[in-house]
Coordinates of C-alpha atoms and ligand atoms in Angstrom, one line a residue:
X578 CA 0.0 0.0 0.0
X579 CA 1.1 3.1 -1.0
X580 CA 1.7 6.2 2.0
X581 CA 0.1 8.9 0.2
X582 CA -3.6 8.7 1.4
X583 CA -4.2 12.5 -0.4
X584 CA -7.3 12.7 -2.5
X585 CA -8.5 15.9 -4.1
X586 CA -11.6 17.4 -2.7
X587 CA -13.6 16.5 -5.9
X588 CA -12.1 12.8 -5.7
X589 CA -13.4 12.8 -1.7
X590 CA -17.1 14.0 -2.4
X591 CA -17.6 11.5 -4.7
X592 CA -16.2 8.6 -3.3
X593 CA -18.2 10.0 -0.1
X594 CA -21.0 10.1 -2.5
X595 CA -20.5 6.2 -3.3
X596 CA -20.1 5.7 0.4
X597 CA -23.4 7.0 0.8
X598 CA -25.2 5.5 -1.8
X599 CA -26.5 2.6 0.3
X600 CA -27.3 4.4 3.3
X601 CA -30.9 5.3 4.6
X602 CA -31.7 8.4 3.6
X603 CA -31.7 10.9 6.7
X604 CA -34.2 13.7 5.3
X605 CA -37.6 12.8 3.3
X606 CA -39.7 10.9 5.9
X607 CA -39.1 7.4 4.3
X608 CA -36.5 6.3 7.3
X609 CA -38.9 5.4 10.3
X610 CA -36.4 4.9 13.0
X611 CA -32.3 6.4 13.6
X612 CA -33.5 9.6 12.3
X613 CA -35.8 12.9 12.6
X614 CA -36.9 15.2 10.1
X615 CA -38.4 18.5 10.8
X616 CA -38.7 19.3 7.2
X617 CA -37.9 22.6 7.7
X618 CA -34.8 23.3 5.4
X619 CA -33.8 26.6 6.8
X620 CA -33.5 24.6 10.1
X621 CA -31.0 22.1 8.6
X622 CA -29.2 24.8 7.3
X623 CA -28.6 26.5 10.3
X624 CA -27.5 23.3 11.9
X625 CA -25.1 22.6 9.7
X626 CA -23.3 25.9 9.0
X627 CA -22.9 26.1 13.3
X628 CA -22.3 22.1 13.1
X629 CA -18.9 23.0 11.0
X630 CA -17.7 26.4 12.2
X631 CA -17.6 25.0 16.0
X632 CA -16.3 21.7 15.4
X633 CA -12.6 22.3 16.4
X634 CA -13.9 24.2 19.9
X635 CA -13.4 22.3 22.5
X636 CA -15.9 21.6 25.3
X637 CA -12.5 20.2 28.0
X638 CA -12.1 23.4 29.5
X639 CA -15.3 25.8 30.0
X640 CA -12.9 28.7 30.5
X641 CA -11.4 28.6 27.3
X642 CA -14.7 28.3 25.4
X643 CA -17.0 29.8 27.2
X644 CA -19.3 30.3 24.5
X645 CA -19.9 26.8 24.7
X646 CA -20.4 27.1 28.5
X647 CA -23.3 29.7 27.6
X648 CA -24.8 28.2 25.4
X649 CA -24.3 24.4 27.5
X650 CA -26.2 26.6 30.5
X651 CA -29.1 28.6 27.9
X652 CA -30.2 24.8 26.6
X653 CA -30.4 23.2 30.2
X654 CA -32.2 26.1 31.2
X655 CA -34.8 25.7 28.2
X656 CA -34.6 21.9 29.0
X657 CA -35.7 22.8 32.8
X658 CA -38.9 24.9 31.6
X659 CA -40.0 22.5 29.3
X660 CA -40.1 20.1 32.4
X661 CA -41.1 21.4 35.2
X662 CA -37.7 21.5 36.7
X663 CA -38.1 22.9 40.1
X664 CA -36.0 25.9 41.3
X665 CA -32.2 24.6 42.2
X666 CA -32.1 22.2 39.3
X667 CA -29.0 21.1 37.3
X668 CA -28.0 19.3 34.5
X669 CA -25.5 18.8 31.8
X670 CA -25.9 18.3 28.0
X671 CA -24.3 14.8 26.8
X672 CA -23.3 13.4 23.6
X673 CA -26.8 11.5 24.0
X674 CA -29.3 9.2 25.3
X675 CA -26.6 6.6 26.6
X676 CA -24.3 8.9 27.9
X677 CA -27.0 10.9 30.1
X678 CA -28.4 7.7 31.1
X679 CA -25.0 6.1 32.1
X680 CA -24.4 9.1 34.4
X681 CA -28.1 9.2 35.4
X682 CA -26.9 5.4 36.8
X683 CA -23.4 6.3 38.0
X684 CA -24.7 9.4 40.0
X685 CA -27.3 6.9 41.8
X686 CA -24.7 4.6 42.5
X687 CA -22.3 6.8 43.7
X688 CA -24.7 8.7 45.8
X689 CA -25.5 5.9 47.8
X690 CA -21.8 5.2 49.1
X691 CA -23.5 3.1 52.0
X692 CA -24.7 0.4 49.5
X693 CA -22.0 -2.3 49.1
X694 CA -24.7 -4.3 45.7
X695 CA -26.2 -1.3 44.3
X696 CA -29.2 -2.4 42.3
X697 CA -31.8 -0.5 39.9
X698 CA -35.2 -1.6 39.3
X699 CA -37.0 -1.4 35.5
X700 CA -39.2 -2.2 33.7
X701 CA -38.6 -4.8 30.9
X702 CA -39.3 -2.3 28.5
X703 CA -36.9 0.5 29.6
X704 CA -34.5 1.1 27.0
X705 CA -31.1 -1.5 26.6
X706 CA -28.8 2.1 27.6
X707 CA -29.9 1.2 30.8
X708 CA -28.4 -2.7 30.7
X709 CA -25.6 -0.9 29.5
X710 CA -25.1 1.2 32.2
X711 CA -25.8 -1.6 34.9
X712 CA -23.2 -3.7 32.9
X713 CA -20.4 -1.1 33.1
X714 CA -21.3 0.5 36.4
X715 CA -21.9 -3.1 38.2
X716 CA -25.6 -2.1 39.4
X717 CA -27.7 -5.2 39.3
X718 CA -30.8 -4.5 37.0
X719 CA -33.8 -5.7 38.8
X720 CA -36.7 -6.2 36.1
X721 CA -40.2 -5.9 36.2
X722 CA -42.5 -7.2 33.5
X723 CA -45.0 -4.3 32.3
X724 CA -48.9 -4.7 31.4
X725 CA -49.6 -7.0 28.6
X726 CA -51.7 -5.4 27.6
X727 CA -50.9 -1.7 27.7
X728 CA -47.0 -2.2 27.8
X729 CA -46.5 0.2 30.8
X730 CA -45.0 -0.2 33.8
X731 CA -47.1 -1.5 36.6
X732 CA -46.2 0.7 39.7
X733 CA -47.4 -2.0 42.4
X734 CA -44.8 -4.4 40.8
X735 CA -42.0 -1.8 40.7
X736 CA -42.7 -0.7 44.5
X737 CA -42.7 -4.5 45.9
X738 CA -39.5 -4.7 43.6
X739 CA -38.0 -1.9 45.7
X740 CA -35.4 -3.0 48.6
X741 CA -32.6 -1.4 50.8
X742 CA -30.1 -2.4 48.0
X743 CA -32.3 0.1 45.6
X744 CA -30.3 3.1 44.4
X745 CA -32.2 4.1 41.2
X746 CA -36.4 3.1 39.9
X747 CA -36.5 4.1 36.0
X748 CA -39.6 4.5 34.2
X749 CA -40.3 5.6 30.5
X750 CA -42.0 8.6 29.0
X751 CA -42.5 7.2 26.8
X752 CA -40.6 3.6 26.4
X753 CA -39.0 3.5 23.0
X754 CA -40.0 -0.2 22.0
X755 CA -43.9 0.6 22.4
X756 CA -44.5 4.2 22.6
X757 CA -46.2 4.5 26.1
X758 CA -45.9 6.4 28.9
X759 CA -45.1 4.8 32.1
X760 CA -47.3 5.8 35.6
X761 CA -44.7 8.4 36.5
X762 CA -46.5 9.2 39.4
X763 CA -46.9 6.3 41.6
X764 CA -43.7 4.5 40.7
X765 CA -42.3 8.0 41.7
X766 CA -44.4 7.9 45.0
X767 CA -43.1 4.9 45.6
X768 CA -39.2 5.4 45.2
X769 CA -39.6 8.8 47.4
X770 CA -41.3 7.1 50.0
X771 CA -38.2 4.3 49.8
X772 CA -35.4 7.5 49.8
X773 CA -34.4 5.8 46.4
X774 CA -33.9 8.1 43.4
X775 CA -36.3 8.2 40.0
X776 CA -34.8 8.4 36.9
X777 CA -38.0 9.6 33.8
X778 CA -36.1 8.6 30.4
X779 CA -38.0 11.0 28.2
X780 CA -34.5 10.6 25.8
X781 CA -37.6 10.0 22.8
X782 CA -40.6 12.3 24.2
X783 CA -39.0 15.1 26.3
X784 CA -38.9 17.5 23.6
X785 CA -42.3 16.6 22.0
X786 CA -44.6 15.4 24.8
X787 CA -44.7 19.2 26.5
X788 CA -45.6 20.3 22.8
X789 CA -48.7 18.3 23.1
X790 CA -50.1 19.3 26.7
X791 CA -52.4 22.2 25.4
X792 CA -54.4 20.0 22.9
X793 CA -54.2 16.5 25.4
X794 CA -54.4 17.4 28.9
X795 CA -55.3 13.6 29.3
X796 CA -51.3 12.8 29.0
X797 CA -50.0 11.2 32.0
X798 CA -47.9 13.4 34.0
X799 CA -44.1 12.3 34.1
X800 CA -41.9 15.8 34.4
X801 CA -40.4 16.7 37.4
X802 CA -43.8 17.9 38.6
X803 CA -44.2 14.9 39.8
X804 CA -43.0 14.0 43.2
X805 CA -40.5 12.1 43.2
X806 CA -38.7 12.6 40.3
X807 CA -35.1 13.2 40.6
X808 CA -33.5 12.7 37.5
X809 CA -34.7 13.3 33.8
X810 CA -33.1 12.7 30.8
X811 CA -34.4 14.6 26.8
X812 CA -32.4 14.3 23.6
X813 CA -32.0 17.2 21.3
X814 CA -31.1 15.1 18.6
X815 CA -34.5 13.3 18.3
X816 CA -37.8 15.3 18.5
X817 CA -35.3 18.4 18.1
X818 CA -34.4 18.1 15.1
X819 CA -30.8 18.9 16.1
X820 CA -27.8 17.3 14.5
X821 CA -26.8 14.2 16.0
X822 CA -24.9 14.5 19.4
X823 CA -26.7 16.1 21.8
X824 CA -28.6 14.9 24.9
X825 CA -29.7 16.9 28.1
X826 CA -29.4 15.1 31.7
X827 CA -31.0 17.0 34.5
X828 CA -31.1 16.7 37.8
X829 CA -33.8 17.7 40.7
X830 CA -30.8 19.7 42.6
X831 CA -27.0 20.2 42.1
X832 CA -26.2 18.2 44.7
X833 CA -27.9 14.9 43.3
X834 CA -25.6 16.0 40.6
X835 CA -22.5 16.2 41.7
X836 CA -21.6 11.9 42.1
X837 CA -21.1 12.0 37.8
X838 CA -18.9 15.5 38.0
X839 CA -15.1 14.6 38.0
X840 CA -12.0 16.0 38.9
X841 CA -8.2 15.0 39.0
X842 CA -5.3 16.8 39.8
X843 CA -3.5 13.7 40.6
X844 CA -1.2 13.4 37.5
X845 CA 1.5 16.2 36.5
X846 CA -1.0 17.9 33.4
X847 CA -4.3 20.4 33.6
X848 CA -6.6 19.5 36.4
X849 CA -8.9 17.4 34.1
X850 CA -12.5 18.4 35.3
X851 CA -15.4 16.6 33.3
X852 CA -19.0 16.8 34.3
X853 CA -19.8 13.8 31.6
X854 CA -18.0 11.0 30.4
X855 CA -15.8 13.0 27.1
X856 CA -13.2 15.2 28.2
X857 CA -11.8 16.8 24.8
X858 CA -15.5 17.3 23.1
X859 CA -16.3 18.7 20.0
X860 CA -18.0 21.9 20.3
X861 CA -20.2 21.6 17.6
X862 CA -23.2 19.0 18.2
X863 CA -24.0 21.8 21.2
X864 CA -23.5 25.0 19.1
X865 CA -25.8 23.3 16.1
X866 CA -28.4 22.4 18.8
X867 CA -28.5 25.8 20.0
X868 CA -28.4 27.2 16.8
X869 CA -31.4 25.1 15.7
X870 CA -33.6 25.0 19.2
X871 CA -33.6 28.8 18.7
X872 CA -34.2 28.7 15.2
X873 CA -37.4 26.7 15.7
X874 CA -38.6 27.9 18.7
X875 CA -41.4 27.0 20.8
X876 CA -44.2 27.9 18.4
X877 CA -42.9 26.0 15.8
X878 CA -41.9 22.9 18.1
X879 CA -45.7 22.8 18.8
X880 CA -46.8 22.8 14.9
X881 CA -44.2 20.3 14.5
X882 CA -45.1 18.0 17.3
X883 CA -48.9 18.0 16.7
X884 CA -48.1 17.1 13.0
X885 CA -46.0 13.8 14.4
X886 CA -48.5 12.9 16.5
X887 CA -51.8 13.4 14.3
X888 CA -49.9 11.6 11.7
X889 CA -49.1 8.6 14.5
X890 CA -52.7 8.7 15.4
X891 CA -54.0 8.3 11.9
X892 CA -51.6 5.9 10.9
X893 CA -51.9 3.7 13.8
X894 CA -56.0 3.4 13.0
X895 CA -55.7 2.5 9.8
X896 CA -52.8 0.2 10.5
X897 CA -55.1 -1.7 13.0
X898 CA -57.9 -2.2 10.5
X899 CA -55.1 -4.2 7.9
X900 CA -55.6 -7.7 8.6
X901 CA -53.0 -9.6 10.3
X902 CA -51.7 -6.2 11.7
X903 CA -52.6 -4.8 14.9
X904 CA -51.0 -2.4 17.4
X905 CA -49.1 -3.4 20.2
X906 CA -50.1 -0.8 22.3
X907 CA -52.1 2.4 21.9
X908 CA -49.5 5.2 21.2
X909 CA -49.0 8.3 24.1
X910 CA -46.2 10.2 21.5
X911 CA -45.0 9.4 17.6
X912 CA -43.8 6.0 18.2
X913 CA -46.0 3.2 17.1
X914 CA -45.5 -0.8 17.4
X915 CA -47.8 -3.0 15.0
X916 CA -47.8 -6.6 16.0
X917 CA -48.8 -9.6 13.4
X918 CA -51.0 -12.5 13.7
X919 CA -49.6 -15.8 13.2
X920 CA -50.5 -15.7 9.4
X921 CA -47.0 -13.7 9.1
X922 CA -44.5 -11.9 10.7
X923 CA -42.8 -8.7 11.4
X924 CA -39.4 -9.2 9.7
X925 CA -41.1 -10.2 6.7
X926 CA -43.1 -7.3 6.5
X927 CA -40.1 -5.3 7.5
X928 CA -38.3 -6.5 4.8
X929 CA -41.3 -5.9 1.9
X930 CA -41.4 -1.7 3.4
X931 CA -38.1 -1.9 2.3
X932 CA -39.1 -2.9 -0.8
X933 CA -41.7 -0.3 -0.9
X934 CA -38.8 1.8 -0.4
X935 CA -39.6 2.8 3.8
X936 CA -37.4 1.7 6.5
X937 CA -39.4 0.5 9.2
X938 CA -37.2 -1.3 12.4
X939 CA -37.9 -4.9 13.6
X940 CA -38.4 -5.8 17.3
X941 CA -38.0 -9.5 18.5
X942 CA -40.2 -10.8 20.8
X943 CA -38.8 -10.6 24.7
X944 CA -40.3 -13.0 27.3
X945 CA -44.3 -12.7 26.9
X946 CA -44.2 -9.5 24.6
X947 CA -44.4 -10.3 21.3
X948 CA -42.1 -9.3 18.3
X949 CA -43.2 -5.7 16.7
X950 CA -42.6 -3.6 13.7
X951 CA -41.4 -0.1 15.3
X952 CA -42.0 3.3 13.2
X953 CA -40.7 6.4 14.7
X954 CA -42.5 9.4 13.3
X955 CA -41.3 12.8 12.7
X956 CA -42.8 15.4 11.3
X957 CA -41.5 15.1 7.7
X958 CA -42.9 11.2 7.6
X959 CA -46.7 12.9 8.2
X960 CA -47.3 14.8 4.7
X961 CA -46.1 10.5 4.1
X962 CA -48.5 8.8 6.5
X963 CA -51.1 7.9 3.9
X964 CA -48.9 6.5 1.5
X965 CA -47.2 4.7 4.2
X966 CA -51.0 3.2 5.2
X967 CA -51.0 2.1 2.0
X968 CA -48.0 0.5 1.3
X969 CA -47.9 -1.1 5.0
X970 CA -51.2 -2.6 3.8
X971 CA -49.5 -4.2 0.8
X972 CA -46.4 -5.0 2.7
X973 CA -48.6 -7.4 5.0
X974 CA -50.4 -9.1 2.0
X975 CA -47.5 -10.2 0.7
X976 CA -46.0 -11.5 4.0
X977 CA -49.8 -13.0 4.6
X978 CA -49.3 -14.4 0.9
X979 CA -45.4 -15.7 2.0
X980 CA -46.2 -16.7 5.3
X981 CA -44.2 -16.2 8.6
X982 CA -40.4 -16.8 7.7
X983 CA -38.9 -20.1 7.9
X984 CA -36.7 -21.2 10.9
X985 CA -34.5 -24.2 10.7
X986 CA -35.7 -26.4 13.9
X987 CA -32.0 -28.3 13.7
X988 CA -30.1 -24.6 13.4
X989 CA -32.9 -23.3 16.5
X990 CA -32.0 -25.9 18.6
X991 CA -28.5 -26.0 18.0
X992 CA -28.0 -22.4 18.7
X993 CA -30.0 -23.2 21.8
X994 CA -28.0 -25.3 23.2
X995 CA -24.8 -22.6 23.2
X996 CA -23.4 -22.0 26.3
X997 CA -23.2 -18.5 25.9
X998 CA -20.5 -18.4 28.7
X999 CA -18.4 -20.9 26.6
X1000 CA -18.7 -20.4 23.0
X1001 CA -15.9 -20.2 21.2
X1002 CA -14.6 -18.5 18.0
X1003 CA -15.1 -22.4 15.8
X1004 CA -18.6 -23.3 17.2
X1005 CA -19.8 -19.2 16.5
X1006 CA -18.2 -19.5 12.6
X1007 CA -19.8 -23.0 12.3
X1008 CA -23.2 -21.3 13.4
X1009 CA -22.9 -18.6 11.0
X1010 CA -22.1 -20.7 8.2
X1011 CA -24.8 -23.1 8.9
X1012 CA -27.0 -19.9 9.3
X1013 CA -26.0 -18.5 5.3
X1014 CA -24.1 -16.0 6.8
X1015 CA -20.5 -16.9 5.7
X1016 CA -18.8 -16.9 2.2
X1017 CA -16.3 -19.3 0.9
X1018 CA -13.0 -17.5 3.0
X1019 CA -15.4 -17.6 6.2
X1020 CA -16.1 -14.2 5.7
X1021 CA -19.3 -12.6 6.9
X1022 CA -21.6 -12.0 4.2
X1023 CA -25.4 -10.3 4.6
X1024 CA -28.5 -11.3 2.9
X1025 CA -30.0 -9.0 0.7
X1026 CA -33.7 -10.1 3.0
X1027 CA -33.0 -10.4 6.5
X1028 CA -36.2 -12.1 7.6
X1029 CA -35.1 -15.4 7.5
X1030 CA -31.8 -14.1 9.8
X1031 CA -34.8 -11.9 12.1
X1032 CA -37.1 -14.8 12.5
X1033 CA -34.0 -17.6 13.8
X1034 CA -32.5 -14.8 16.2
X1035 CA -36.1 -14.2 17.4
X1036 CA -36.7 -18.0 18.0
X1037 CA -33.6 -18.0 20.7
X1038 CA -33.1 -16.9 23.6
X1039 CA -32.5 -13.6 24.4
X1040 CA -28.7 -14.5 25.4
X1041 CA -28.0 -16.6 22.4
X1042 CA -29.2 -13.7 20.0
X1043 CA -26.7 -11.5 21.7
X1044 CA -23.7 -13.8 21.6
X1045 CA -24.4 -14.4 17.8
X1046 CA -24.7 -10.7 17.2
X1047 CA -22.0 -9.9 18.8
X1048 CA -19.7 -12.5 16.6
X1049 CA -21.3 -10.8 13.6
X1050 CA -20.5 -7.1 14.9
X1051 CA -16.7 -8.7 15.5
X1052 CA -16.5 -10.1 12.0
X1053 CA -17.9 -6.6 10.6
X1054 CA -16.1 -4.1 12.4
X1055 CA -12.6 -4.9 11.0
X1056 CA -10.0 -2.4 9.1
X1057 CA -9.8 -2.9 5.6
X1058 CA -7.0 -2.7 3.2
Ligands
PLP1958 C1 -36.3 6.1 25.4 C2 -34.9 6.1 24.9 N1 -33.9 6.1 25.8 C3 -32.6 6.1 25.4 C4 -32.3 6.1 24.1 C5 -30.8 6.1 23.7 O1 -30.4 7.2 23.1 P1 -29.1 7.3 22.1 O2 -29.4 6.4 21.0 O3 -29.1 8.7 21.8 O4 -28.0 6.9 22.9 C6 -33.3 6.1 23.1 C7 -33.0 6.0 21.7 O5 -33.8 5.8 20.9 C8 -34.6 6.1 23.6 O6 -35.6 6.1 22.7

């Protein structure tokens, strides 16, 4: 290989072009999950001029950027109004969901110095950042099956869950897999009256939900005007409609705050002092989000939220009436789950949107909840919602017409037999193989229809999927050249 890597900047955008060319597209509406589109183009613009012109700033040190540090404190202050934050409140804008919600975690455990086996208690449909977080951190998850039929939390079941090892009690608003909001208030109630902190992940509805009080005053309450509450986390680079990067963590008071902020002097450079996991961080995902959040404003945040949500409410009537569809839970924001009878499946209907030329995301089942198709909408997908109707409608006729995918029984109950614990690299390539997934030099090679591939994982258990994936994320995340 040669040492000059130099290419022109003609020769870069179009190889970046081909790069591209089999991505999902981020703007249009026809991506129903991984992105959000406002379809406001002067909105994008903004983002992306501020995007570039701040990315060398550096967030390390808040005295040598302080416009980063103003406009770090203007968004958390926004954040705070939009929920209900009460008057002491703090927070800290992250590089995203995870990250807010792995300090949310951290701060719990840390507060609680007296607890040798910190756990947390959630709900089985809280997001996977959280199993994350209890991985890394070493807090044992405690989990708590929801409602079957309503797919939120059941605050009796969370309380009884509740012991003197507790340091955090999670709850949704709403829960990404099935679009509900969880009963804030007495699983709130509940942890207060236990002196254990409440963590509302609102990553997916904090910056749409409070759009949509004026016209449904019915939504459960799940800010921080509920008692209880103590920690609350919003992206900005969902509902938005910021570049991707930015996430808002606030806290009920500095002081239930200050576990996650960091200092050490104990090394012969600058004091490194981090209130969030980066040190060096780009200044530009915060400057774009700033830039945008006040380009939009509130008025416009309310136009586009009730044009998500009338578009999820439409969409998830019609989508009930196709038959062999239903919804897997009535939807309290612009995320809806459709569940299948057993005529089909999910993955193959997945796979025939694509077709139709929408990405729509599959969900495998997990325990007694059943395997979903998930669509995220944003407020570009609604001028889209009736074609989506339609084409959804046709997607399920032909997986009706194909039938559910099939699953090899010998390659389901071979992968069910794996030890997780002790699988090693032979068995896993021998799986994969068996499974279609490796070419002739035991490479990994994807189908072009990934139902077949859906439907196996979804027939093991949920510890066997994730070893397998994580052999195929392993085989696919290696340099090339
Ligand atoms: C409810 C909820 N929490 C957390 C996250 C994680 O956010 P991120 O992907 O930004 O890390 C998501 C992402 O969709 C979410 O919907």
């Amino acid at each position: 290989m040669g040492t000059d890597l130099s290419l022109s900047p003609d020769e870069i955008r179009s190889r970046l072009e081909a790069l591209r060319s089999r991505d999902l597209p981020t703007h249009g509406g026809r991506t129903l999950a991984y992105v959000y589109d406002s379809g406001l183009a002067t909105a994008d613009a903004i983002g992306r001029e501020v995007l570039a012109s701040f990315s060398s700033t550096n967030g390390l040190d808040p005295t040598a950027f302080p416009s980063l540090l103003a406009m770090e404190n203007d968004l958390v202050g926004i954040a705070g109004r939009l929920v209900d934050a009460p008057d002491g409140f703090a927070g800290v804008v992250t590089s995203g969901g995870t990250e807010s919600i792995l300090l949310a975690v951290l701060a719990a455990r840390d507060g609680r110095p007296d607890v040798t086996s910190p756990r947390m208690v959630l709900p089985t449909t809280a997001h996977a950042a959280f199993h994350k977080a209890a991985h890394w951190l070493r807090v044992e998850p405690v989990f708590v099956d929801v409602d079957p039929v309503t797919k939120r939390a059941v605050p009796e079941a969370m309380a009884a869950a509740i012991d003197d090892r507790t340091v955090l009690v999670v709850a949704s608003a709403p829960s990404y897999a099935h679009g509900v909001i969880d009963p804030v208030e007495p699983i709130a109630t509940a942890a207060a009256a236990a002196g254990v902190r409440c963590h509302v992940d609102a990553c997916i509805g904090g910056w749409v939900l409070p759009h949509l009080r004026a016209t449904e005053p019915a939504q459960l309450p799940w800010t921080f005007a509920v008692e209880g509450v103590t920690s609350l986390s919003l992206d900005l680079h969902k509902y938005a409609y910021t570049p991707k990067g930015v996430s808002i963590l606030l806290h009920a008071s500095a002081a239930l705050r200050r576990p996650h902020l960091f200092a050490s002097a104990r090394w012969p450079g600058y004091t490194m002092l981090n209130t969030t996991a980066q040190s060096t961080k780009s200044g530009g995902p915060l400057a774009a989000a700033w830039a945008v959040v006040h380009h939009i404003g509130g008025d416009r945040y309310v136009d586009l939220a009730r044009t998500a949500r009338e578009a999820t409410l439409a969409l998830a009537a019609v989508a009930d009436g196709i038959p062999g569809l239903s919804l897997a839970a009535q939807p309290d924001s612009t995320l809806l789950a459709l569940t299948t009878d057993e005529m089909c499946d999910v993955f193959t209907i997945s796979d025939e949107m694509l077709a139709r030329g929408w990405y729509v995301q599959p969900q495998m089942r997990f325990g007694d909840l059943p395997a979903t198709v998930h669509l995220t909408l944003s407020a570009a997908t609604a001028a889209a919602s009736e074609q989506i109707a339609h084409d959804l409608a046709d997607a399920t006729a032909a997986a009706r017409e194909a039938g559910p995918a099939h699953v090899p029984a010998e390659l389901v109950a071979m992968a069910t037999s794996i030890d997780p614990a002790t699988l090693d690299e032979a068995t896993l390539t021998g799986l994969l193989t068996l499974a279609g997934l490796a070419g002739e030099a035991g490479e990994l090679v994807l189908p072009e229809r990934m139902a077949p591939l859906n439907a196996m994982l979804d027939a093991l258990p949920p510890e066997v999927r994730e070893v397998l994936l994580l052999g195929v994320v392993d085989r696919l995340v290696r340099p090339t050249g």
